[in-house]
XYZ file of C-alpha atoms in Angstrom:
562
model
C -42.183 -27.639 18.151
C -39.778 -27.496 21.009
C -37.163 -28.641 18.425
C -37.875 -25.868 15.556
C -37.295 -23.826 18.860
C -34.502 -25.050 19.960
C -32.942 -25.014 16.056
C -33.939 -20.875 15.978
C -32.129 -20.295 19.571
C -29.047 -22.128 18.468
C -29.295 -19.992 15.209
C -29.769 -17.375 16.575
C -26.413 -17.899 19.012
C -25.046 -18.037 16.028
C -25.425 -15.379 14.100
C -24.506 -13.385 17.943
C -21.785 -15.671 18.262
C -20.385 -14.681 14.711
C -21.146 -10.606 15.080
C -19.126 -11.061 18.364
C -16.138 -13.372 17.331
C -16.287 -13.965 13.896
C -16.138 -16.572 11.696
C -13.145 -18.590 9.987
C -12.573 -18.770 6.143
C -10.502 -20.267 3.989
C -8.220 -19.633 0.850
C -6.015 -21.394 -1.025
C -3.195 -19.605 -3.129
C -1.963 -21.832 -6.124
C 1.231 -19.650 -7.136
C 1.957 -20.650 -10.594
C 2.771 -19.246 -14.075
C -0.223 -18.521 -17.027
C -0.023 -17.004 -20.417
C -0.818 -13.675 -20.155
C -1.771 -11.863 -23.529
C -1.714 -7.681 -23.718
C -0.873 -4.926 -26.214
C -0.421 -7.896 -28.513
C 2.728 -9.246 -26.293
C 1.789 -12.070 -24.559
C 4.071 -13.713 -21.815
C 4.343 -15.884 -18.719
C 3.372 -14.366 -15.582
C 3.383 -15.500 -12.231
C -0.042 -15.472 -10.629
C -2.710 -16.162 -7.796
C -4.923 -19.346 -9.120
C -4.017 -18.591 -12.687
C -5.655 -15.174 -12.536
C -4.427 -11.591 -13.605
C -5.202 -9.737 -11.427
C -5.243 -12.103 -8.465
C -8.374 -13.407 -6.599
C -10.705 -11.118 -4.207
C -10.056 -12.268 -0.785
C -13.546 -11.151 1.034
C -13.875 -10.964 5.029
C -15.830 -9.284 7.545
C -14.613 -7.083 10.725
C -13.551 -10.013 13.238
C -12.739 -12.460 11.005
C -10.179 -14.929 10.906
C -8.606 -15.952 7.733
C -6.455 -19.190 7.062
C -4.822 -18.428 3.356
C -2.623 -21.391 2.252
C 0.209 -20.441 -0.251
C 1.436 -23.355 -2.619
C 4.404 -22.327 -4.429
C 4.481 -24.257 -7.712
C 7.298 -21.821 -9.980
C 10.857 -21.546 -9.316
C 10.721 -18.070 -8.009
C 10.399 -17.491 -4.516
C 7.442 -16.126 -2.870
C 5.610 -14.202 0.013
C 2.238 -12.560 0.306
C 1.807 -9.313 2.499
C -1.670 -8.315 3.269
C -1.064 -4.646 2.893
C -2.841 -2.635 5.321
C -4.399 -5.263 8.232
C -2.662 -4.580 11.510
C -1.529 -8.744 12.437
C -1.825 -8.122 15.966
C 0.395 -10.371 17.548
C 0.619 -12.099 14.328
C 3.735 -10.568 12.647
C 4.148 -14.016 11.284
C 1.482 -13.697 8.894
C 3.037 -10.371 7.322
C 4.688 -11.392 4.529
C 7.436 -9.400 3.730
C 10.434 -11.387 2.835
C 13.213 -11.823 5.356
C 11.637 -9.314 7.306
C 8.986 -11.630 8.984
C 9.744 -14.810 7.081
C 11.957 -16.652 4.711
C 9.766 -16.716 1.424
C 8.163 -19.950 0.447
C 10.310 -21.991 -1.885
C 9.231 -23.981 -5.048
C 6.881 -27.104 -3.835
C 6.564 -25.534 -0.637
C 3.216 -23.913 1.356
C 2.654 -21.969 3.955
C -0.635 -21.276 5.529
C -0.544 -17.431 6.696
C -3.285 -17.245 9.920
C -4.709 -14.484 11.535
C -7.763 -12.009 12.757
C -9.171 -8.799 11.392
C -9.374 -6.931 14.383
C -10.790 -3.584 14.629
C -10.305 -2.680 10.813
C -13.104 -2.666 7.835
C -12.923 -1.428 4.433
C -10.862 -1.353 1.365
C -6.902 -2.683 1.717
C -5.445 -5.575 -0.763
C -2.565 -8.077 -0.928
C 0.487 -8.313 -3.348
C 3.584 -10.228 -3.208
C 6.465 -8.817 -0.851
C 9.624 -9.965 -2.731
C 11.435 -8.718 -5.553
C 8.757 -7.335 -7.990
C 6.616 -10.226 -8.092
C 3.662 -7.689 -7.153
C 3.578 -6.864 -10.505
C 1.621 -9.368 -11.233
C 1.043 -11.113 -8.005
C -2.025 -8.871 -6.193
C -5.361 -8.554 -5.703
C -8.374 -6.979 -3.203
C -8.668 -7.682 0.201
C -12.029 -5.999 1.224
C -13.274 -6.387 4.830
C -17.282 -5.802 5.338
C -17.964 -4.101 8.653
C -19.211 -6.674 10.866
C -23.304 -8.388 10.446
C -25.628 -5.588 10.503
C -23.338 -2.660 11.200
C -24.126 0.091 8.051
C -21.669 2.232 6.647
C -21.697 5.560 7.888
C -23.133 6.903 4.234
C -25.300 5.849 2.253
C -26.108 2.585 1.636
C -24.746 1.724 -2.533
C -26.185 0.115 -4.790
C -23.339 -1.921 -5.734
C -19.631 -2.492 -4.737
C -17.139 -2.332 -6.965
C -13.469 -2.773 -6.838
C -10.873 -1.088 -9.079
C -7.056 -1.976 -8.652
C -4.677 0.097 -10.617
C -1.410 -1.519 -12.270
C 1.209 -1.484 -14.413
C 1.899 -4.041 -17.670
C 5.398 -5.186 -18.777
C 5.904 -6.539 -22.172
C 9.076 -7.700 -20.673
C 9.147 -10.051 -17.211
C 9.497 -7.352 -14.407
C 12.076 -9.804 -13.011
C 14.657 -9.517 -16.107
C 14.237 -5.607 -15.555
C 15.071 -5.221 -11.867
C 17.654 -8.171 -12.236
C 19.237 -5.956 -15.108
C 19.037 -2.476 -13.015
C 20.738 -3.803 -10.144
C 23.205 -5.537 -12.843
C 23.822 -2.318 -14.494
C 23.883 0.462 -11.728
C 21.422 1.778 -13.638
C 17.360 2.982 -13.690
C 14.744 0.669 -14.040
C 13.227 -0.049 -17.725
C 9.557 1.853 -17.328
C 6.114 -0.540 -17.694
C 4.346 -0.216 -20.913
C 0.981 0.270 -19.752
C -1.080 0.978 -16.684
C -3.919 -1.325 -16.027
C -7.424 -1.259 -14.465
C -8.652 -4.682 -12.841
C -5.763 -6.104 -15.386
C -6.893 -4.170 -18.440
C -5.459 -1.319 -20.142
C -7.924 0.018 -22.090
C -8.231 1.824 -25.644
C -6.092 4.752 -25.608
C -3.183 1.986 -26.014
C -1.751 -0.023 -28.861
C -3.591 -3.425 -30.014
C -5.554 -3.074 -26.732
C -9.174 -2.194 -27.174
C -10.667 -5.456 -26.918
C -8.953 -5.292 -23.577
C -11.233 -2.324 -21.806
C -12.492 -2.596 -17.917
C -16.075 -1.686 -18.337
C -18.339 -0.873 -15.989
C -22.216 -1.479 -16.866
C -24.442 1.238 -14.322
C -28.146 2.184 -14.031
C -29.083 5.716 -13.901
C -29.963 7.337 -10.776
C -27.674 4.550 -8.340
C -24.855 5.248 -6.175
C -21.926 2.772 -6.700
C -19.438 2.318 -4.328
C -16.100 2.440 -6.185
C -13.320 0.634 -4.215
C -9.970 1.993 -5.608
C -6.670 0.414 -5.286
C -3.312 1.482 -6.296
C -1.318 -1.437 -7.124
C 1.246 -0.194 -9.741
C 4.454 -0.623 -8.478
C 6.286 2.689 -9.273
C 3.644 4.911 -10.112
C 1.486 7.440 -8.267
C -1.660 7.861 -10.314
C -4.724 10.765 -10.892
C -8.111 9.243 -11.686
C -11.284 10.522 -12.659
C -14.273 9.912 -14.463
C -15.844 12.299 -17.009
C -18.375 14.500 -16.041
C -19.315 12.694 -12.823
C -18.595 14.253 -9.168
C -17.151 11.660 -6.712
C -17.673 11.607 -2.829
C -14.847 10.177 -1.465
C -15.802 8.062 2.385
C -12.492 6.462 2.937
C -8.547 6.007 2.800
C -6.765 3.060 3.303
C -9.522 1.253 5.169
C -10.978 4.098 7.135
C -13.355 6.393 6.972
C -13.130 9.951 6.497
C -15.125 12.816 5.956
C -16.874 12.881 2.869
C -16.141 15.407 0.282
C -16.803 15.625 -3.090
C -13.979 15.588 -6.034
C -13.663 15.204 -9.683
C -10.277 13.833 -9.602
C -8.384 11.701 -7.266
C -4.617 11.288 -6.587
C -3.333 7.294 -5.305
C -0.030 6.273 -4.175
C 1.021 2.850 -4.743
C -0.252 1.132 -1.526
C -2.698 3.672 -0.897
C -6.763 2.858 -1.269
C -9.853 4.728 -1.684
C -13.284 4.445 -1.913
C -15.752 6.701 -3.246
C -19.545 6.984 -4.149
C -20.807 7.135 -7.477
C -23.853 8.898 -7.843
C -24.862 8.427 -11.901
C -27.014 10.612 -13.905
C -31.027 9.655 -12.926
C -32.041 10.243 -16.776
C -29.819 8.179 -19.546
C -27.012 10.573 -20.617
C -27.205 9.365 -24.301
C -23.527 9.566 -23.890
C -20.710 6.943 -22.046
C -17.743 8.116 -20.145
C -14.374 7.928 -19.701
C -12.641 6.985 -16.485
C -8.904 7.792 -17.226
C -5.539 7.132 -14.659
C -2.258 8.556 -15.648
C 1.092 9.430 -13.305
C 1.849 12.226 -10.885
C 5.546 12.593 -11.719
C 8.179 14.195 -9.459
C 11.513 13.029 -9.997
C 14.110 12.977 -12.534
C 13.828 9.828 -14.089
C 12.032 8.224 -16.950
C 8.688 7.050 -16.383
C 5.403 5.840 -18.179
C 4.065 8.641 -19.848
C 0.407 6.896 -21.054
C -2.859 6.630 -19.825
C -5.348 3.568 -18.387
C -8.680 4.056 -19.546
C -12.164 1.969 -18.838
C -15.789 2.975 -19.526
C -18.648 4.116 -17.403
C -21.314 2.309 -19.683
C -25.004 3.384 -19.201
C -26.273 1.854 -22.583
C -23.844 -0.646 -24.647
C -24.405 1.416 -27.771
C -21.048 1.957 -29.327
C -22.673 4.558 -31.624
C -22.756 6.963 -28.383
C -20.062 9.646 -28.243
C -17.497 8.947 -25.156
C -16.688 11.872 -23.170
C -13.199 12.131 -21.970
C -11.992 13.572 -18.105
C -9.443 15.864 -18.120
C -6.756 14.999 -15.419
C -4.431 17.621 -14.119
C -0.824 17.767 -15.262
C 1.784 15.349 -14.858
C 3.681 17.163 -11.899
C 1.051 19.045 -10.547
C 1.917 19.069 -7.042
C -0.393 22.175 -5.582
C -3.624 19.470 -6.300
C -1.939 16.422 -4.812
C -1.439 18.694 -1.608
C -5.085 20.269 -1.920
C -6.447 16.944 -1.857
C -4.799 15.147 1.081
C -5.360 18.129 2.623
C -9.264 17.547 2.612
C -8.694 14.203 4.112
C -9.830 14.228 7.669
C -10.707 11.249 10.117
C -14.404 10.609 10.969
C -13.465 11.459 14.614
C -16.675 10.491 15.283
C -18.180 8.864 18.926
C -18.124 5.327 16.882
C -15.015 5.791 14.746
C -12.628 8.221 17.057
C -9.641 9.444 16.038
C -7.081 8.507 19.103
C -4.514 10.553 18.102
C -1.020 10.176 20.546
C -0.927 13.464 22.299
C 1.914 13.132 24.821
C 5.140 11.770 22.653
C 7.705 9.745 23.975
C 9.957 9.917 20.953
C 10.876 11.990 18.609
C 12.297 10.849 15.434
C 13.302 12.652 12.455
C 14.460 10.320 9.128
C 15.437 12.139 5.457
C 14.103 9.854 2.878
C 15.838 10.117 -0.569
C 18.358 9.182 -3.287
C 21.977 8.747 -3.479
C 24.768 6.876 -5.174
C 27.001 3.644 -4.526
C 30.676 3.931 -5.779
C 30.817 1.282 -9.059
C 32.753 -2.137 -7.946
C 36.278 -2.011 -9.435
C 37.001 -2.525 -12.905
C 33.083 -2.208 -13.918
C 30.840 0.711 -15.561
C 28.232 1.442 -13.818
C 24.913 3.179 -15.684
C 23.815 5.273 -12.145
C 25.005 9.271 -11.638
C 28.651 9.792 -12.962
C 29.216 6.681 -13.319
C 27.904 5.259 -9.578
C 25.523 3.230 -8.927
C 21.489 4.330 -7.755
C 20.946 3.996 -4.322
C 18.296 5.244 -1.823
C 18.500 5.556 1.853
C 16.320 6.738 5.404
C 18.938 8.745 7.615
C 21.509 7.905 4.881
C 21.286 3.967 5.695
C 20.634 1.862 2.402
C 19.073 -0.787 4.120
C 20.586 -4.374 3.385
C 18.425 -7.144 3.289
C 19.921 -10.240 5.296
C 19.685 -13.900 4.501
C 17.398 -14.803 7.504
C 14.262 -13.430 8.715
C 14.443 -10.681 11.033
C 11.634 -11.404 13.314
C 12.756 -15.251 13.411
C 16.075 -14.034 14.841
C 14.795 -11.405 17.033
C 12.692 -14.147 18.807
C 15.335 -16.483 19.019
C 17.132 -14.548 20.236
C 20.110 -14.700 17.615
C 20.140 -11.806 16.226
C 24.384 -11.489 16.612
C 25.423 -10.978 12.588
C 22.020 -10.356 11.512
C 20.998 -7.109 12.344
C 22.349 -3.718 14.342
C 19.224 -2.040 17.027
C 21.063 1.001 16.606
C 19.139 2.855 13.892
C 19.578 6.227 13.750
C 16.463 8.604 15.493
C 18.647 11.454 13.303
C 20.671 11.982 10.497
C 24.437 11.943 11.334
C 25.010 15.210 9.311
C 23.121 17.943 9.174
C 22.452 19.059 5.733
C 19.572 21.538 3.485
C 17.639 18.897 2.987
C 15.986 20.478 0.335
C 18.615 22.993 -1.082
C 21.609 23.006 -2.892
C 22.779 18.959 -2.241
C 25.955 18.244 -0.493
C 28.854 17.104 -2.953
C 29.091 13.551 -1.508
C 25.921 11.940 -2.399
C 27.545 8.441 -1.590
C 24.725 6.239 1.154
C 25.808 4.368 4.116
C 24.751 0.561 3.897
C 23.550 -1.816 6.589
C 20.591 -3.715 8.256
C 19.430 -1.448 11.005
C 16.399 -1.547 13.611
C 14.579 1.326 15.322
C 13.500 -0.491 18.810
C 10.444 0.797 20.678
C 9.473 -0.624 24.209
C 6.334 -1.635 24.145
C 3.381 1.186 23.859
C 5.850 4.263 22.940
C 4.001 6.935 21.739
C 6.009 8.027 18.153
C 6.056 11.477 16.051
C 8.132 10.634 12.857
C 8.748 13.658 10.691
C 10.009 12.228 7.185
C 12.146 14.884 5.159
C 12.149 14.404 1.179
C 15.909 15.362 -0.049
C 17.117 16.983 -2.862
C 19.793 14.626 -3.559
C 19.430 13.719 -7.228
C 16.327 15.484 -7.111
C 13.545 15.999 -5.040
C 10.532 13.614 -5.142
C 7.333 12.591 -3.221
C 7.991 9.113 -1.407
C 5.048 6.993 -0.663
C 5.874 5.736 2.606
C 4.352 2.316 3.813
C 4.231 1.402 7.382
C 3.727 -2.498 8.348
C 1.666 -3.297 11.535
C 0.063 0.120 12.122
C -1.895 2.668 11.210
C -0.740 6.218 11.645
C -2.570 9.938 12.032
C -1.026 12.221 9.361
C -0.929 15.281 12.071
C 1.143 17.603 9.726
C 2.798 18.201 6.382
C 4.450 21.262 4.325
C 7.797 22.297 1.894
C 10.751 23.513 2.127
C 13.236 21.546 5.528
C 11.232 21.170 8.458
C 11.206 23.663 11.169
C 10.806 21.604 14.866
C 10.031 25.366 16.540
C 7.049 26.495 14.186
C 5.593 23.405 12.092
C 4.124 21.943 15.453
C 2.252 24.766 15.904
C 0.309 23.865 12.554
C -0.456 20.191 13.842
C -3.897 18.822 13.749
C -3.964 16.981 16.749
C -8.022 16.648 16.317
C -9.083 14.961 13.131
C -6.156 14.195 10.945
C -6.414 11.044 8.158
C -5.207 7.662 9.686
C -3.432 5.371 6.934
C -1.062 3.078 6.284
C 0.695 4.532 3.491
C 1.909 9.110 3.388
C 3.318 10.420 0.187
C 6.323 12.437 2.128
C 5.554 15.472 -0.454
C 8.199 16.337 -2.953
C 10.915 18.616 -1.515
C 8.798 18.948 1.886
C 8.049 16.986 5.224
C 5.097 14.987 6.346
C 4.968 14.333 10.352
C 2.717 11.251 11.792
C 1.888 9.603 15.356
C 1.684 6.438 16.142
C 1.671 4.178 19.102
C 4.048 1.299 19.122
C 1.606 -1.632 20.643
C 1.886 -4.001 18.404
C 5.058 -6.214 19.254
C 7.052 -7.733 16.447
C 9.266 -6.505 13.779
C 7.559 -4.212 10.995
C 8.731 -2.987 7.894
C 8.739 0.555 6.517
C 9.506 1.233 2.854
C 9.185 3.874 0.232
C 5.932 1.787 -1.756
C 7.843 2.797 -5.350
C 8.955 -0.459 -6.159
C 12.434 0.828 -7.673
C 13.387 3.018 -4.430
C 12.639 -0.141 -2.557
C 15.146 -2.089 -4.498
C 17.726 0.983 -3.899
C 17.286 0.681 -0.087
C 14.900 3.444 0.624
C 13.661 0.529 3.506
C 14.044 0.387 7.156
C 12.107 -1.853 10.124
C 10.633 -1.081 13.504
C 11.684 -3.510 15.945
C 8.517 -3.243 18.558
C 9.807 -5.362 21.628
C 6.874 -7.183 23.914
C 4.690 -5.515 26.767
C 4.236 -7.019 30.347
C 1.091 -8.556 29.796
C 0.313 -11.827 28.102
C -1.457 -10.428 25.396
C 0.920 -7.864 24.689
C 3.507 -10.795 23.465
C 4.091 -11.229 20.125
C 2.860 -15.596 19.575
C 5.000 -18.221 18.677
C 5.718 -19.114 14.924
C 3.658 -21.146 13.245
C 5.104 -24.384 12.982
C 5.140 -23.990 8.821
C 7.147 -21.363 9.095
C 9.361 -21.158 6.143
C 12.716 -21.887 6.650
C 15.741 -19.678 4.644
């Protein structure tokens, strides 16, 4: 008996032990190529484990997770897990030669650390080149043992991740664009879990379907992982509730249709129909389009299956139009923080800096003696304050911490732009960027309000800006150039959405708070994959606090070396 007793106690410590600190697990990441077959074109992709998409990496609140990366093609690779804060542990980020060299062919590296304080929806991708295309997959974080949601309860969890399909390797068409000056070819089709669905060419058998009882709530764990497209979703006749954005929760309202950034998540309840509708249902994703360029002009579609009888008519959503940006800013308006006793919104009140960046396009002259496919003849180019960001040969954070940072990177980012301009009327005549590798430094715990200022060089657009190593509260957004006197006045300094990832709105501002205690260097980007690639790209450069555990650790001693 006093055994079995002593076995229960220790159990018991256990399971205490575990809801207080967590437990370890372990992943391994094969990187290599597989035969990929869809829309009848079947190539060699690079991939997680020889999956499309890549493995579901599952974790509760508290959590640490050791995921070992094996390179085995001949690109280069990193993994960011977009979204989780890596306290301390900017190592483990990802990006390339922002946090680490990337992991070479027959090389691993093991990236190593703690879910602290987040739950919920985020997911991982690659974080070099466009190997994301391909290379991604959901990263979902239960709320720690025997802590409920704050709604109801769902029947089932399931996870959606947008994308896009290339007939062509993604790596011949950036390689080309940069080549050529020139846009990016477009994708051929977006994808759900990997599949695009029946409205496409040679692609029915290849249909995400998803099987429900009537009269259940589903949870519905959305994830926009295209790389240059934002994307409306909705299901035919059926109301969702959305409960959270980029891994927290949020007030829940009800909506037929959902807009998603690339790099943004959501996740939703389901409710279905409690008597069998003697019908199936659509669930349809095509692009919110803003800018000038070409783009994908098709649509992803799955099924919401009650009964597999194909004899059933299939009801189709209707989604709004392509560049209709009053809904987009209807919607994110709705989003509000629980700002709730358990889940508070701890939004910066007093500011210690105030930063204003424009985000946009622009042009590079053409190298001599070369035609270049850009504007008049330039080359594309994108910029934040009119910097095209350059990426160096060496990590950033690696030379930050040792100190040798001399030739690798300026601290002098600009908290302005050098010359005043309308932002969002008539564009100056020079449209030409400013290149170099540029850090914003923050002493330890600065409290931040970034306003970010769409341009209307080339074009005005909506920007999905992601920010590495934080959350921020979205405390303010409108059109037209931002006014410092008057658009304060309008903040919502009470409940405003926390995220990782703000669509600065086409030819307006979006302002956000933040608190700078996380030391290390972080990336910010624009999360369209071809803007990226332009230079729309800066980093935060967050230096350590007083306190030990306000250092940023040592590397890992796998490290990647350049």
């Amino acid at each position: 008996m006093g055994s079995f007793v002593r076995i229960a106690v220790a159990i018991s410590l256990l399971i205490s032990m575990h809801s207080v600190s967590g437990t370890t697990r372990n992943y391994e990441f094969n990187i290599q190529l597989q035969n990929v077959t869809r829309l009848c074109h079947t190539r060699s992709v690079v991939t997680v484990n020889g999956e499309f998409p890549g493995p579901r990496i599952v974790a509760r609140e508290g959590d640490r997770l050791l995921i070992k990366v094996t390179n085995h093609v001949s690109n280069n690779i990193t993994i960011h897990w977009h979204g989780i804060r890596q306290l301390r542990s900017g190592w483990a980020d990802g990006p390339a030669y922002v946090t680490q060299c990337p992991i070479q062919t027959g090389q691993s590296y093991v990236y190593n650390y703690t879910v602290i304080g987040q739950r919920g929806t985020l997911f991982w991708h690659a974080h070099i080149s466009w190997l994301r295309a391909s290379v991604y997959g959901p990263l979902i974080i239960l709320p720690k043992l025997n802590v409920p949601y704050p709604f109801t309860k769902p029947y089932k969890e399931v996870p959606v991740i947008f994308g896009e399909w290339f007939n062509t390797d993604p790596e011949a068409i950036v390689a080309q664009a940069t080549q050529t000056g020139g846009g990016p070819n477009v994708s051929d089709a977006y994808t759900f879990n990997g599949l695009p669905g029946p409205l496409y060419n040679c692609s029915a058998k290849d249909t995400f379907k998803l099987k429900v009882k009537p009269g259940k709530t589903y949870l519905l764990r959305l994830i926009n992982a295209a790389l240059n497209d934002e994307l409306f979703f909705s299901i035919a006749n059926h109301t969702l509730t959305v409960v959270e954005a980029d891994a927290i929760y949020v007030k829940p309202f009800d909506t037929q249709t959902l807009i998603l950034a690339p790099g943004q998540t959501t996740n939703v309840l389901l409710k279905t129909i409690s008597k069998p509708p003697r019908a199936n249902f659509l669930m349809s994703a095509r692009p919110y389009v803003t800018g000038q360029g070409t783009f994908d002009n098709s649509t992803v579609a799955g099924i919401l299956e009650y009964e597999s009888n194909t004899n059933l008519p299939l009801l189709k959503p209707t989604l709004p139009s392509l560049n209709d940006t009053s809904f987009v800013t209807q919607f994110s308006n709705r989003l509000r923080s629980l700002a709730s006793v358990q889940f508070p919104a701890n939004v910066p009140q007093k500011i210690d800096q105030h930063l204003f960046f424009t985000v946009g396009l622009g042009t590079s002259p053409c190298e001599k003696n070369k035609t270049c496919q850009g504007p008049n003849g330039t080359r594309f180019a994108a910029s934040i304050n009119n910097v095209s960001f350059v990426q160096p040969t060496t990590a950033l954070l690696q030379s930050h911490y040792s100190d040798q940072s001399k030739g690798v990177y300026s601290p002098y980012f600009p908290s302005n732009p050098l010359h005043w301009f309308n932002y969002t009327g008539t564009p100056p005549n020079n449209t030409f960027v400013s290149n170099g590798t540029k850090l914003m430094v923050l002493p330890f715990n600065t409290s931040v309000e970034l306003v970010m200022q769409d341009t209307s060089i080339l074009g005005v657009e909506s920007h999905p800006l992601h920010l590495h190593g934080f959350n921020f509260f979205v405390v303010g957004q409108g059109f037209g150039n931002y006014d410092p006197k008057n658009d304060p006045k309008n903040f919502n300094l009470v409940d405003p959405i926390e995220r990782n990832t703000i669509g600065v709105p086409s030819g307006g501002w979006v302002a956000i708070r933040f608190l700078a205690d996380n030391p290390g260097v972080w990336f910010m980007h624009c999360h369209l994959e071809v803007h990226t690639s332009w230079g729309l790209k800066m980093a935060w450069l967050v230096l350590d606090g007083k306190l030990p555990n306000q250092k940023l650790l040592p590397p890992p001693v796998d490290l990647p070396k350049c």
